[in-house]
Tab-separated table of C-alpha atoms in Angstrom:
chain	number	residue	atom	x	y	z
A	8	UNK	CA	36.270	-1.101	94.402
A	9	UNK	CA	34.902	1.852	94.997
A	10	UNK	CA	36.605	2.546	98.255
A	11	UNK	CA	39.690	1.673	96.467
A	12	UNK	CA	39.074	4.483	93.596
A	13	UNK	CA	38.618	7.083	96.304
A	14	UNK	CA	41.387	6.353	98.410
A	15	UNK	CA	43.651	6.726	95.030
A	16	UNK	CA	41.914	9.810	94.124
A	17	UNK	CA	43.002	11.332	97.515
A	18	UNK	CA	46.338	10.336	97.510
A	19	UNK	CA	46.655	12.206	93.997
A	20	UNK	CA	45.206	15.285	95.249
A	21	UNK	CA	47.908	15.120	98.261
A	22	UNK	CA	50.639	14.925	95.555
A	23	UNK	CA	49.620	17.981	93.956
A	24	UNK	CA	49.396	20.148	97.291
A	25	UNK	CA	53.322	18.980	98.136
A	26	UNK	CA	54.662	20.286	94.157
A	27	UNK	CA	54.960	24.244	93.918
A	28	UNK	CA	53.568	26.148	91.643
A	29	UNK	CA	54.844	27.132	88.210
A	30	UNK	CA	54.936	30.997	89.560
A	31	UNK	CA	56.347	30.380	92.171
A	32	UNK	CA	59.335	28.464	90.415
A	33	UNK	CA	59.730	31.225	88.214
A	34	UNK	CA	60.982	33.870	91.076
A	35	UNK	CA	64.837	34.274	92.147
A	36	UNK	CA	65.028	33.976	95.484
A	37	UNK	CA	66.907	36.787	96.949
A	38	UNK	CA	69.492	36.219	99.611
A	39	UNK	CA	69.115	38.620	102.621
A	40	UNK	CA	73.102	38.973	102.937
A	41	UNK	CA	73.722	40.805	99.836
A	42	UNK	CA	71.961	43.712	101.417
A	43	UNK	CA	74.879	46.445	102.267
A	44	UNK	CA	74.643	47.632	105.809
A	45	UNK	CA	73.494	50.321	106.846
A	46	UNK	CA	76.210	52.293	109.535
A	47	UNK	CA	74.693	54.736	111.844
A	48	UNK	CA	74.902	58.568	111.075
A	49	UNK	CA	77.855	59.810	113.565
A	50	UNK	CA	77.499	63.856	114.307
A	51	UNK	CA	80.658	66.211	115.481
A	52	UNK	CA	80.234	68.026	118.102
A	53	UNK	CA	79.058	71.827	118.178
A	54	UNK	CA	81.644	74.460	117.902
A	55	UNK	CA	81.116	76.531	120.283
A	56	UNK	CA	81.027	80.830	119.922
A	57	UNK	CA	83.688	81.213	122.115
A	58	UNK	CA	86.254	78.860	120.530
A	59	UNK	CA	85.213	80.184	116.771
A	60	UNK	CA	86.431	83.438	118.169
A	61	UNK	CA	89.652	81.913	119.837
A	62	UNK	CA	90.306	80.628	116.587
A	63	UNK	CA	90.004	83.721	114.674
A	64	UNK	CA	92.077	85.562	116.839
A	65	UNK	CA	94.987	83.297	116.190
A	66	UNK	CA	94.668	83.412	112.805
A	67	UNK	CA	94.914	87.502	113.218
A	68	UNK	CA	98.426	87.121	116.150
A	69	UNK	CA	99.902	84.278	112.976
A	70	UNK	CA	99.574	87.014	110.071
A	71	UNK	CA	100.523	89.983	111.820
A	72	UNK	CA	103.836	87.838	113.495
A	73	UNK	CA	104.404	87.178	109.632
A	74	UNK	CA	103.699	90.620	108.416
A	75	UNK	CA	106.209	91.954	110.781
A	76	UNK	CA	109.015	89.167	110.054
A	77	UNK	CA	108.451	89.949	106.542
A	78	UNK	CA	109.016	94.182	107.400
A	79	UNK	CA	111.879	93.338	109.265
A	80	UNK	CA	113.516	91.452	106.534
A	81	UNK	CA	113.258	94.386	104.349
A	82	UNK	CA	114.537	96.604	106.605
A	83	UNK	CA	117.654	94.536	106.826
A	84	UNK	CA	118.353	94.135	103.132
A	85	UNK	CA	117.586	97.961	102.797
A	86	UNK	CA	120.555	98.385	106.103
A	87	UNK	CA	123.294	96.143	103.478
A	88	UNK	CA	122.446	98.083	100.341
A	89	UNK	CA	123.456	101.607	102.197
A	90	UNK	CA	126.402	100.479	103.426
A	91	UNK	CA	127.379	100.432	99.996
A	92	UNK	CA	127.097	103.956	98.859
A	93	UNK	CA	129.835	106.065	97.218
A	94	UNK	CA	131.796	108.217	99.001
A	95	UNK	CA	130.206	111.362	96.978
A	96	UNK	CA	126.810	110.312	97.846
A	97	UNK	CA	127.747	109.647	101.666
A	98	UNK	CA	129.336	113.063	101.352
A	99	UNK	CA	126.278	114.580	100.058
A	100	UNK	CA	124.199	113.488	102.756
A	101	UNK	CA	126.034	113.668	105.411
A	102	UNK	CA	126.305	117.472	104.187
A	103	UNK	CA	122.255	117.784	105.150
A	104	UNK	CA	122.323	117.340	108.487
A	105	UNK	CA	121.435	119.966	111.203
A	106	UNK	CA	124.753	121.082	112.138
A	107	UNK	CA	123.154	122.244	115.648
A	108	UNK	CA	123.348	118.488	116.036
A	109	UNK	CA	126.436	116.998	114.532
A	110	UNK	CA	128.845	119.586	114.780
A	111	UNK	CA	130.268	118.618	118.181
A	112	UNK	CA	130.788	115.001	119.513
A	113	UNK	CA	129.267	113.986	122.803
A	114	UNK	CA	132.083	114.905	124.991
A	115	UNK	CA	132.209	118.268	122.955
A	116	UNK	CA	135.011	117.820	120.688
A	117	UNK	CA	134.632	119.989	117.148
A	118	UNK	CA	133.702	117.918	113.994
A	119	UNK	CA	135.278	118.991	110.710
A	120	UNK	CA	134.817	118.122	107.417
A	121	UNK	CA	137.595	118.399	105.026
A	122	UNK	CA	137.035	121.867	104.342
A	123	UNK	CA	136.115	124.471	106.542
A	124	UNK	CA	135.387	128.185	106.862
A	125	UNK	CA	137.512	129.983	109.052
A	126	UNK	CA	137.940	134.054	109.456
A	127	UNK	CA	141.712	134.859	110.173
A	128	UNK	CA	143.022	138.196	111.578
A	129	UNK	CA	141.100	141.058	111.430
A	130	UNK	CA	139.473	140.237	108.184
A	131	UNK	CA	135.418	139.799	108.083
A	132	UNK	CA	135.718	137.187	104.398
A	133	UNK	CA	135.906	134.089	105.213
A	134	UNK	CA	138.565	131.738	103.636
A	135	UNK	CA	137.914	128.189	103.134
A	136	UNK	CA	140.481	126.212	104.525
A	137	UNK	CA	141.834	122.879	103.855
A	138	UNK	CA	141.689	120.225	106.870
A	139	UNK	CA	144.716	118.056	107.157
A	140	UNK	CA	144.821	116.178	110.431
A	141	UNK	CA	148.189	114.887	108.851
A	142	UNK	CA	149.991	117.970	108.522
A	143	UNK	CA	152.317	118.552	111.803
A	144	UNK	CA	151.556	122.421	111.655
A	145	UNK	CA	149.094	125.022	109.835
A	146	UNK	CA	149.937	126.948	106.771
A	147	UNK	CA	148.874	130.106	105.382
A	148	UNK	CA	149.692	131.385	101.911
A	149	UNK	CA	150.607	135.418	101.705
A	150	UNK	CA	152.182	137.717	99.218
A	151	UNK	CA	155.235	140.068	99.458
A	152	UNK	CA	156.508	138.374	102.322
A	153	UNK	CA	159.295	140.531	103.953
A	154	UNK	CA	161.489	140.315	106.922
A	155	UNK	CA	162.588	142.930	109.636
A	156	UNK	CA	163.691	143.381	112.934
A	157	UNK	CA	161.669	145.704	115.702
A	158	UNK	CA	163.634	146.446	118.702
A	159	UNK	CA	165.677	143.482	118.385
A	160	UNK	CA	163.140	141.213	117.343
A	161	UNK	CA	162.454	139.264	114.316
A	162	UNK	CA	159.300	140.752	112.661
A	163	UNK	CA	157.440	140.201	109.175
A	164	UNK	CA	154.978	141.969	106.642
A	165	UNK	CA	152.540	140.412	104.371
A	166	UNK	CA	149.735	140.884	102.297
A	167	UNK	CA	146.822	138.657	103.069
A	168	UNK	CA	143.315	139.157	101.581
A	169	UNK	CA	144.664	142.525	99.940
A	170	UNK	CA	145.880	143.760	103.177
A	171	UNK	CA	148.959	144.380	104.147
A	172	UNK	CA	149.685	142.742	108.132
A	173	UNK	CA	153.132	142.775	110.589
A	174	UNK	CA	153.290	140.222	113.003
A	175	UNK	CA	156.493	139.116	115.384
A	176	UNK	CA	158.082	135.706	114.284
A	177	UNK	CA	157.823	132.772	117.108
A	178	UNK	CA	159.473	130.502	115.575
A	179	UNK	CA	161.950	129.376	112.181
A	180	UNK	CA	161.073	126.097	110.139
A	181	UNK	CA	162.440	124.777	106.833
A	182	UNK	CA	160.684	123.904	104.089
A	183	UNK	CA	161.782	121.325	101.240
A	184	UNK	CA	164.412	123.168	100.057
A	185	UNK	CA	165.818	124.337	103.335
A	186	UNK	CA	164.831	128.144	103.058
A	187	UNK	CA	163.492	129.428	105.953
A	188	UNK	CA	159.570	129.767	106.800
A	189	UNK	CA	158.441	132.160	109.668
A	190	UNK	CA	156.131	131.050	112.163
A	191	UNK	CA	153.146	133.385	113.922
A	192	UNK	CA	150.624	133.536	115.862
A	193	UNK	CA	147.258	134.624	113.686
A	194	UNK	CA	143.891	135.001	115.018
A	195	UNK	CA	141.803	132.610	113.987
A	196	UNK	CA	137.776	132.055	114.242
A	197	UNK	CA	136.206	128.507	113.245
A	198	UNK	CA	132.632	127.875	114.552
A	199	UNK	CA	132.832	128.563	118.395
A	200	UNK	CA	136.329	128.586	118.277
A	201	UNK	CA	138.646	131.826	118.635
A	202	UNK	CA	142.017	132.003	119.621
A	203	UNK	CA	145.727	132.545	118.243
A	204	UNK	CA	146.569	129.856	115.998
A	205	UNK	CA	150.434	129.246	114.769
A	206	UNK	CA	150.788	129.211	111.394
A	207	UNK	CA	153.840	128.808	108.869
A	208	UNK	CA	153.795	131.469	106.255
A	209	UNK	CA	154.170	130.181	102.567
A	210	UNK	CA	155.125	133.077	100.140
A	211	UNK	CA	153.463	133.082	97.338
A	212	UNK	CA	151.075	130.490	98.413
A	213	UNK	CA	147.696	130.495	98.333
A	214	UNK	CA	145.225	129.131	100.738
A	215	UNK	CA	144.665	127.581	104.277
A	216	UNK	CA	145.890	124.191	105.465
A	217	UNK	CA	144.554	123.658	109.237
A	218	UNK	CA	147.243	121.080	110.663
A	219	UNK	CA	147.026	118.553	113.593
A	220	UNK	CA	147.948	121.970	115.937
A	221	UNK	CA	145.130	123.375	115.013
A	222	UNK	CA	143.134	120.575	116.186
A	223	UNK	CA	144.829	118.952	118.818
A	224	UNK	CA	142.211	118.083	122.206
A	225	UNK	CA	139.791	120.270	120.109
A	226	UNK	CA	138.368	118.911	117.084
A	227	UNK	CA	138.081	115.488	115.205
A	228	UNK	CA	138.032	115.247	111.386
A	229	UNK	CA	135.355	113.746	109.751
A	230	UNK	CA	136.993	113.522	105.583
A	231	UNK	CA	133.438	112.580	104.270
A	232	UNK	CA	132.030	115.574	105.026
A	233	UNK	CA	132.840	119.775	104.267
A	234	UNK	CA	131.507	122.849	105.776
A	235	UNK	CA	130.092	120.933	109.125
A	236	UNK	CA	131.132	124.033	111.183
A	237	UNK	CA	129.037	126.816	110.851
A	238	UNK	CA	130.158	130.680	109.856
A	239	UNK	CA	131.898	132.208	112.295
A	240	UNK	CA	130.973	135.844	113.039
């Protein structure tokens, strides 16, 4: 019997060992694949001095390039608006310029504006004088215009500029109402130009028209502008 007791008594105690405790039952477990994983830190590589400056520099060449594309553009838009000027205010500056360097083309024709001073005969006032490329022949307006023959020839006297002048007629023309209009040769002085000019004598007229014989192989007209020539002396 009493080996019997004892054995019982052990088996009881085994029993116990195998059950866990009441603490131990009372902790979660934890599973270990809910943890997050962890990724290994990745570094860039170092930029280097040289290519920081490489950089910068092409940051400079890409902001002037668009600087000067934006210049340029305004440049243009200013080139459209002038071309759109008045004639008045193209007149007024073209009226500014050096005439040391605009008077003459570049094969050394004369440039005149639509009026010019010019000195005629002996006179030292000058007399602005109309430019009309389209006029066949130059015209002069004088007073008391009278006709006479010397030695044969056809001859006429004038007042011009309060003095009275005789000069030989070279040639007749007509005007509108088919009277007669002498034709002479009068000095004539326009910038560097002085020679004997033909001219058809209007009585009663006043003024000077300088016709295309007056600038024929000499002189181009340039209507937007007056006075390009300077003062003859």
């Amino acid at each position: 019997m009493k080996k019997t007791a004892v054995g019982l008594l052990a088996l009881s105690l085994f029993g116990c060992a195998q059950q866990p405790s009441l603490k131990d039952q009372s902790q979660p477990t934890v599973s270990t694949t809910s943890q997050p994983t962890a990724k290994p830190l990745v570094f860039a590589s170092m930029v280097t001095a040289a290519e920081m400056q490489a950089a910068a520099k092409a940051q400079t060449i890409a902001a002037e390039k668009k600087a000067h594309r934006v210049k340029k553009q305004a440049l243009a838009v200013t080139e459209v608006t002038t071309d759109k000027i008045t004639a008045s205010t193209a007149s007024k500056k073209l009226t500014t310029v050096n005439h040391k360097a605009s008077s003459k083309t570049k094969d050394g024709m004369l440039v005149l504006g639509h009026h010019e001073w010019v000195l005629m005969l002996p006179g030292s006032k000058h007399v602005s004088a109309y430019v009309d490329p389209k006029s066949s022949t130059s015209r002069v307006g004088v007073k008391n215009l009278v006709e006479f023959e010397r030695n044969g020839d056809n001859w006429v006297k004038f007042v011009f500029q309060g003095k009275e002048y005789k000069y030989p007629v070279e040639a007749w023309s007509k005007a509108d109402n088919n009277a007669r209009l002498p034709i002479v040769l009068l000095r004539t002085k326009l910038g560097d130009r002085n020679d004997e000019v033909e001219y058809q004598l209007i009585d009663g007229g006043n003024g000077v028209v300088l016709g295309e014989n007056f600038m024929r192989d000499i002189a181009i007209q340039n209507s937007q502008r007056k006075y390009v020539q300077p003062k003859a002396k």
